[in-house]
Coordinates of C-alpha atoms and ligand atoms in Angstrom, one line a residue:
X1 CA 0.0 0.0 0.0
X2 CA 2.5 2.6 -1.2
X3 CA 2.2 6.3 -0.2
X4 CA 3.2 8.8 -2.9
X5 CA 3.7 12.6 -2.6
X6 CA 4.4 15.1 -5.3
X7 CA 5.4 18.7 -4.4
X8 CA 8.2 21.2 -3.8
X9 CA 11.7 20.3 -2.6
X10 CA 13.2 23.6 -1.6
X11 CA 15.9 25.6 0.0
X12 CA 14.1 27.7 2.6
X13 CA 15.4 30.9 4.2
X14 CA 13.2 31.7 7.2
X15 CA 13.2 34.6 9.7
X16 CA 11.4 34.3 13.0
X17 CA 11.7 36.3 16.2
X18 CA 13.9 33.5 17.5
X19 CA 16.5 33.3 14.7
X20 CA 16.9 32.6 11.0
X21 CA 18.0 30.0 8.6
X22 CA 19.4 30.3 5.1
X23 CA 19.0 27.7 2.3
X24 CA 17.8 25.1 4.7
X25 CA 16.1 21.9 3.6
X26 CA 12.4 22.5 3.0
X27 CA 9.5 22.3 0.6
X28 CA 6.1 20.7 0.9
X29 CA 7.2 17.3 -0.3
X30 CA 10.0 17.3 2.2
X31 CA 7.9 18.1 5.3
X32 CA 5.3 15.6 4.1
X33 CA 7.7 12.8 3.6
X34 CA 9.7 13.3 6.8
X35 CA 6.5 13.2 8.8
X36 CA 4.9 10.3 6.8
X37 CA 8.0 8.1 6.8
X38 CA 7.8 7.7 10.6
X39 CA 4.6 5.7 10.0
X40 CA 4.9 4.3 6.5
X41 CA 7.4 4.2 3.5
X42 CA 7.0 7.3 1.3
X43 CA 7.8 7.8 -2.4
X44 CA 8.6 11.3 -3.5
X45 CA 8.2 12.9 -6.9
X46 CA 9.9 16.3 -7.3
X47 CA 12.8 18.2 -8.8
X48 CA 16.0 19.8 -7.5
X49 CA 18.6 22.0 -9.2
X50 CA 22.3 21.4 -9.8
X51 CA 23.0 23.5 -6.6
X52 CA 20.9 21.3 -4.3
X53 CA 23.2 19.8 -1.6
X54 CA 23.6 16.1 -1.8
X55 CA 23.6 16.1 2.0
X56 CA 20.0 17.3 2.1
X57 CA 18.9 14.4 -0.1
X58 CA 21.1 12.1 2.0
X59 CA 19.1 13.1 5.2
X60 CA 15.8 12.2 3.4
X61 CA 17.3 8.9 2.2
X62 CA 18.6 8.0 5.7
X63 CA 15.1 8.3 7.0
X64 CA 14.0 5.8 4.4
X65 CA 12.3 8.2 2.0
X66 CA 12.3 6.7 -1.6
X67 CA 13.8 9.4 -3.8
X68 CA 13.6 7.5 -7.1
X69 CA 11.1 10.1 -8.4
X70 CA 13.4 13.1 -7.6
X71 CA 14.9 14.5 -10.8
X72 CA 18.0 16.6 -10.7
X73 CA 18.1 19.3 -13.4
X74 CA 20.6 21.8 -14.5
X75 CA 19.8 25.2 -13.0
X76 CA 18.9 26.7 -9.6
X77 CA 16.8 24.9 -7.0
X78 CA 13.4 26.3 -5.8
X79 CA 14.1 28.9 -3.1
X80 CA 11.6 30.4 -0.7
X81 CA 12.2 33.2 1.8
X82 CA 9.7 34.3 4.5
X83 CA 9.5 36.3 7.7
X84 CA 7.1 35.6 10.6
X85 CA 5.4 38.1 12.8
X86 CA 6.2 38.3 16.5
X87 CA 3.4 36.0 17.5
X88 CA 4.2 33.6 14.6
X89 CA 0.6 33.8 13.5
X90 CA 1.3 35.4 10.2
X91 CA 4.1 35.5 7.7
X92 CA 5.2 37.5 4.7
X93 CA 6.8 35.8 1.7
X94 CA 9.9 37.9 0.9
X95 CA 11.0 35.9 -2.2
X96 CA 10.0 32.9 -4.3
X97 CA 12.6 31.9 -6.9
X98 CA 11.1 29.0 -8.9
X99 CA 14.4 27.9 -10.7
X100 CA 14.0 24.4 -12.1
X101 CA 10.6 24.1 -10.4
X102 CA 9.2 26.4 -13.2
X103 CA 9.8 23.6 -15.7
X104 CA 8.7 20.8 -13.4
X105 CA 6.8 18.1 -15.4
X106 CA 6.3 15.2 -12.9
X107 CA 7.2 11.8 -14.3
X108 CA 6.4 8.8 -12.1
X109 CA 9.0 6.0 -12.2
X110 CA 7.1 2.8 -13.2
X111 CA 7.3 1.4 -9.6
X112 CA 5.5 4.5 -8.2
X113 CA 2.5 4.0 -10.5
X114 CA 0.9 1.4 -8.2
X115 CA 0.7 3.8 -5.2
X116 CA -2.6 3.4 -3.4
X117 CA -2.3 6.6 -1.2
X118 CA -1.5 9.8 -3.1
X119 CA -0.9 13.3 -1.8
X120 CA -0.8 16.0 -4.4
X121 CA 1.2 18.8 -2.7
X122 CA 0.7 22.4 -3.6
X123 CA 1.7 22.7 -7.3
X124 CA -0.1 23.8 -10.5
X125 CA -3.4 21.9 -10.6
X126 CA -2.7 20.8 -14.2
X127 CA 0.4 19.0 -12.9
X128 CA -1.6 17.5 -10.0
X129 CA -4.0 16.1 -12.6
X130 CA -1.1 14.8 -14.7
X131 CA 0.2 12.9 -11.6
X132 CA -3.1 11.4 -11.0
X133 CA -3.3 10.2 -14.6
X134 CA -0.1 8.3 -14.1
X135 CA -1.2 6.4 -11.0
X136 CA -2.9 3.2 -12.0
X137 CA -5.5 2.6 -9.3
X138 CA -5.3 5.2 -6.5
X139 CA -7.2 4.2 -3.4
X140 CA -7.2 7.5 -1.6
X141 CA -6.2 10.9 -3.1
X142 CA -5.7 14.0 -1.0
X143 CA -4.7 17.3 -2.4
X144 CA -3.4 20.7 -1.2
X145 CA -3.5 24.0 -3.1
X146 CA -2.8 27.7 -2.4
X147 CA -4.4 31.1 -3.1
X148 CA -2.3 31.6 -6.2
X149 CA -3.8 28.6 -8.0
X150 CA -7.3 29.4 -6.6
X151 CA -7.1 32.7 -8.5
X152 CA -5.0 31.9 -11.6
X153 CA -6.3 28.3 -12.4
X154 CA -9.7 28.1 -10.8
X155 CA -11.3 26.1 -13.6
X156 CA -8.6 23.4 -13.6
X157 CA -8.7 23.3 -9.8
X158 CA -12.4 22.7 -9.9
X159 CA -11.9 19.9 -12.4
X160 CA -9.3 18.4 -10.1
X161 CA -11.7 18.5 -7.2
X162 CA -13.9 16.0 -9.1
X163 CA -11.1 13.4 -9.0
X164 CA -9.9 13.6 -5.5
X165 CA -11.2 12.2 -2.1
X166 CA -9.9 14.9 0.3
X167 CA -9.1 18.5 -0.2
X168 CA -6.7 19.5 2.6
X169 CA -6.3 23.3 2.8
X170 CA -6.0 26.0 5.4
X171 CA -8.9 28.1 6.5
X172 CA -8.0 31.1 4.5
X173 CA -7.7 29.0 1.3
X174 CA -11.1 27.3 2.0
X175 CA -12.7 30.8 2.4
X176 CA -11.1 32.1 -0.8
X177 CA -12.1 29.0 -2.8
X178 CA -15.7 29.0 -1.7
X179 CA -16.2 32.8 -1.3
X180 CA -17.7 32.1 2.1
X181 CA -16.2 33.5 5.3
X182 CA -17.7 30.7 7.4
X183 CA -15.3 27.8 7.5
X184 CA -18.0 25.1 8.0
X185 CA -20.1 26.4 5.1
X186 CA -16.9 26.6 3.1
X187 CA -16.1 23.0 3.8
X188 CA -19.6 21.9 2.6
X189 CA -19.1 24.1 -0.5
X190 CA -16.0 22.0 -1.2
X191 CA -17.9 18.7 -0.6
X192 CA -20.4 19.9 -3.2
X193 CA -17.6 20.0 -5.8
X194 CA -16.4 16.4 -5.6
X195 CA -14.3 15.5 -2.6
X196 CA -15.8 13.2 0.0
X197 CA -14.0 15.0 2.8
X198 CA -12.4 18.4 3.5
X199 CA -9.6 18.8 6.0
X200 CA -9.4 22.4 7.0
X201 CA -6.1 23.3 8.8
X202 CA -6.4 26.2 11.3
X203 CA -2.8 26.7 12.5
X204 CA -2.5 26.9 16.3
X205 CA -6.3 26.2 16.5
X206 CA -5.9 22.7 15.1
X207 CA -7.8 21.2 12.2
X208 CA -11.3 20.1 11.1
X209 CA -12.3 16.9 9.2
X210 CA -15.7 17.5 7.5
X211 CA -17.8 15.0 5.6
X212 CA -21.4 15.3 4.5
X213 CA -22.7 14.1 7.8
X214 CA -20.1 15.0 10.5
X215 CA -17.5 17.3 11.7
X216 CA -14.4 16.3 13.8
X217 CA -12.0 18.7 15.4
X218 CA -8.5 18.0 16.5
X219 CA -6.7 20.7 18.5
X220 CA -3.1 21.7 17.9
X221 CA -0.7 20.2 20.5
X222 CA -0.2 22.7 23.4
X223 CA 3.5 23.4 22.9
X224 CA 5.2 25.9 25.2
X225 CA 8.0 26.5 22.6
X226 CA 7.3 27.1 19.0
X227 CA 10.3 28.1 16.8
X228 CA 9.2 27.9 13.2
X229 CA 5.7 27.2 11.9
X230 CA 7.0 26.5 8.3
X231 CA 5.8 23.2 7.0
X232 CA 3.3 22.4 9.8
X233 CA 0.5 21.9 7.2
X234 CA 2.6 19.5 5.1
X235 CA 3.8 17.6 8.1
X236 CA 0.1 17.3 9.2
X237 CA -0.7 15.9 5.8
X238 CA 2.3 13.4 6.1
X239 CA 1.1 12.2 9.5
X240 CA -2.5 11.9 8.3
X241 CA -1.7 10.0 5.1
X242 CA 1.1 8.0 6.7
X243 CA -1.3 6.7 9.4
X244 CA -4.0 5.7 6.8
X245 CA -1.4 4.0 4.6
X246 CA 0.1 2.2 7.7
X247 CA -3.3 0.9 8.9
X248 CA -4.7 0.4 5.4
X249 CA -8.2 1.5 6.2
X250 CA -10.2 4.6 5.8
X251 CA -13.0 3.8 8.3
X252 CA -14.7 6.7 10.1
X253 CA -12.8 6.0 13.3
X254 CA -9.5 5.6 11.5
X255 CA -9.8 8.9 9.7
X256 CA -10.3 10.6 13.1
X257 CA -7.2 8.9 14.5
X258 CA -5.3 10.0 11.3
X259 CA -6.3 13.6 12.2
X260 CA -4.6 13.2 15.6
X261 CA -1.5 11.7 14.0
X262 CA -1.5 14.6 11.6
X263 CA -1.7 17.1 14.4
X264 CA 1.1 15.3 16.3
X265 CA 3.4 15.5 13.3
X266 CA 2.6 19.2 12.8
X267 CA 3.7 19.8 16.4
X268 CA 7.0 18.2 15.8
X269 CA 7.5 20.3 12.7
X270 CA 7.1 23.6 14.5
X271 CA 9.2 22.8 17.6
X272 CA 12.5 23.6 15.9
X273 CA 13.7 25.4 12.7
X274 CA 13.0 23.7 9.4
X275 CA 13.0 19.9 9.5
X276 CA 15.4 19.7 12.5
X277 CA 12.9 18.2 15.0
X278 CA 10.8 16.3 12.5
X279 CA 13.8 14.4 11.2
X280 CA 14.6 13.1 14.7
X281 CA 11.0 12.1 15.5
X282 CA 10.6 8.4 16.5
X283 CA 7.6 6.2 16.4
X284 CA 7.3 5.8 20.2
X285 CA 7.5 9.6 20.5
X286 CA 4.7 10.0 18.0
X287 CA 2.5 7.4 19.7
X288 CA 3.3 9.2 23.0
X289 CA 2.1 12.5 21.7
X290 CA -1.1 10.9 20.3
X291 CA -1.8 9.5 23.7
X292 CA -1.4 13.0 25.1
X293 CA -4.0 14.2 22.7
X294 CA -6.5 11.7 24.1
X295 CA -5.9 13.1 27.6
X296 CA -6.2 16.7 26.3
X297 CA -9.7 16.3 25.0
X298 CA -11.2 13.5 27.0
X299 CA -14.0 14.2 29.5
X300 CA -16.8 12.3 31.1
X301 CA -20.4 13.4 31.0
X302 CA -21.7 14.3 34.5
X303 CA -24.7 12.6 36.0
X304 CA -27.1 15.3 34.8
X305 CA -26.3 14.9 31.1
X306 CA -28.9 12.9 29.2
Ligands
LIG1 P1 3.5 25.7 4.7 O1 4.2 26.3 5.9 O2 2.8 24.5 5.0 O3 2.8 26.7 3.9 O4 4.7 25.2 3.7 C1 5.9 25.9 3.6 C2 6.7 25.2 2.5 O5 6.1 25.4 1.3 C3 8.1 25.8 2.5 O6 9.1 24.7 2.8 C4 8.3 26.3 1.1 O7 9.5 25.9 0.5 C5 7.1 25.7 0.3 N1 6.6 26.7 -0.6 C6 6.4 28.0 -0.4 N2 5.9 28.6 -1.5 C7 5.6 27.6 -2.4 C8 5.1 27.5 -3.7 N3 4.7 28.6 -4.4 N4 5.0 26.3 -4.3 C9 5.4 25.2 -3.7 N5 5.9 25.2 -2.5 C10 6.0 26.3 -1.8

């Protein structure tokens, strides 16, 4: 039951109130795979430039990430630079240099075409569709996007929605896509366009799983130290999909557990700069954090409740 991700592999430069990094390992596919691989093997499809440090790829390979779908092309790697506000709640993108990512045309190696769990990271929806075309018999397809594609390729994105099971976006993206400020109505608008489920990420407020008949909420893990929120959403997706691939079932209860694994992975991502904490995370630590979530939200009804 292979798990496949397509998305950016980047050199990130991030400034937070606590420090900064330059050309650190980043990108949506990287955060996803470092989170997912703790739970299940991950296959990555992406592109890097000639300047991408071999050591960065080495750290992914050492964690067991399958890089057979990562192409190295002549030219500059994708670079992204951002600065966070004092409370880490908002960020400003200072620079996006696409480099070889501009010409990215994902090609799945033959052995990746049997993937059952597929995560289409935030790239051009036309490319997301082309990846989906190359997978023989996907069992569960989840997809991310961003405001840029919502505005510039809305029609293709709406076409893509008809072919996926889960749209996984943050609350502002759900609002922009649906044109509705209410996040629950926005989720139902999404369900009306094709996906069976919508996962709405709400940063430090956790995440929602919405299907046609129910809503489930997982909080964010209550961390006392947050250093760098970059990649939390992609790590969440890696934990969510990794858990589903590991357990091979998408039952109602399992999807809810997957949300908790997603939130646990998101919490590892933000605890240190870049991928530093995530790439150290162990399975027992992840299970431990999942148990802590149960304690965080568990309560008993008192005798008066019906
Ligand atoms: P997140 O914090 O979940 O929004 O993800 C941040 C990651 O997305 C960073 O590691 C960036 O390298 C990557 N990223 C930023 N902008 C883009 C973009 N336009 N396309 C693809 N990946 C991006």
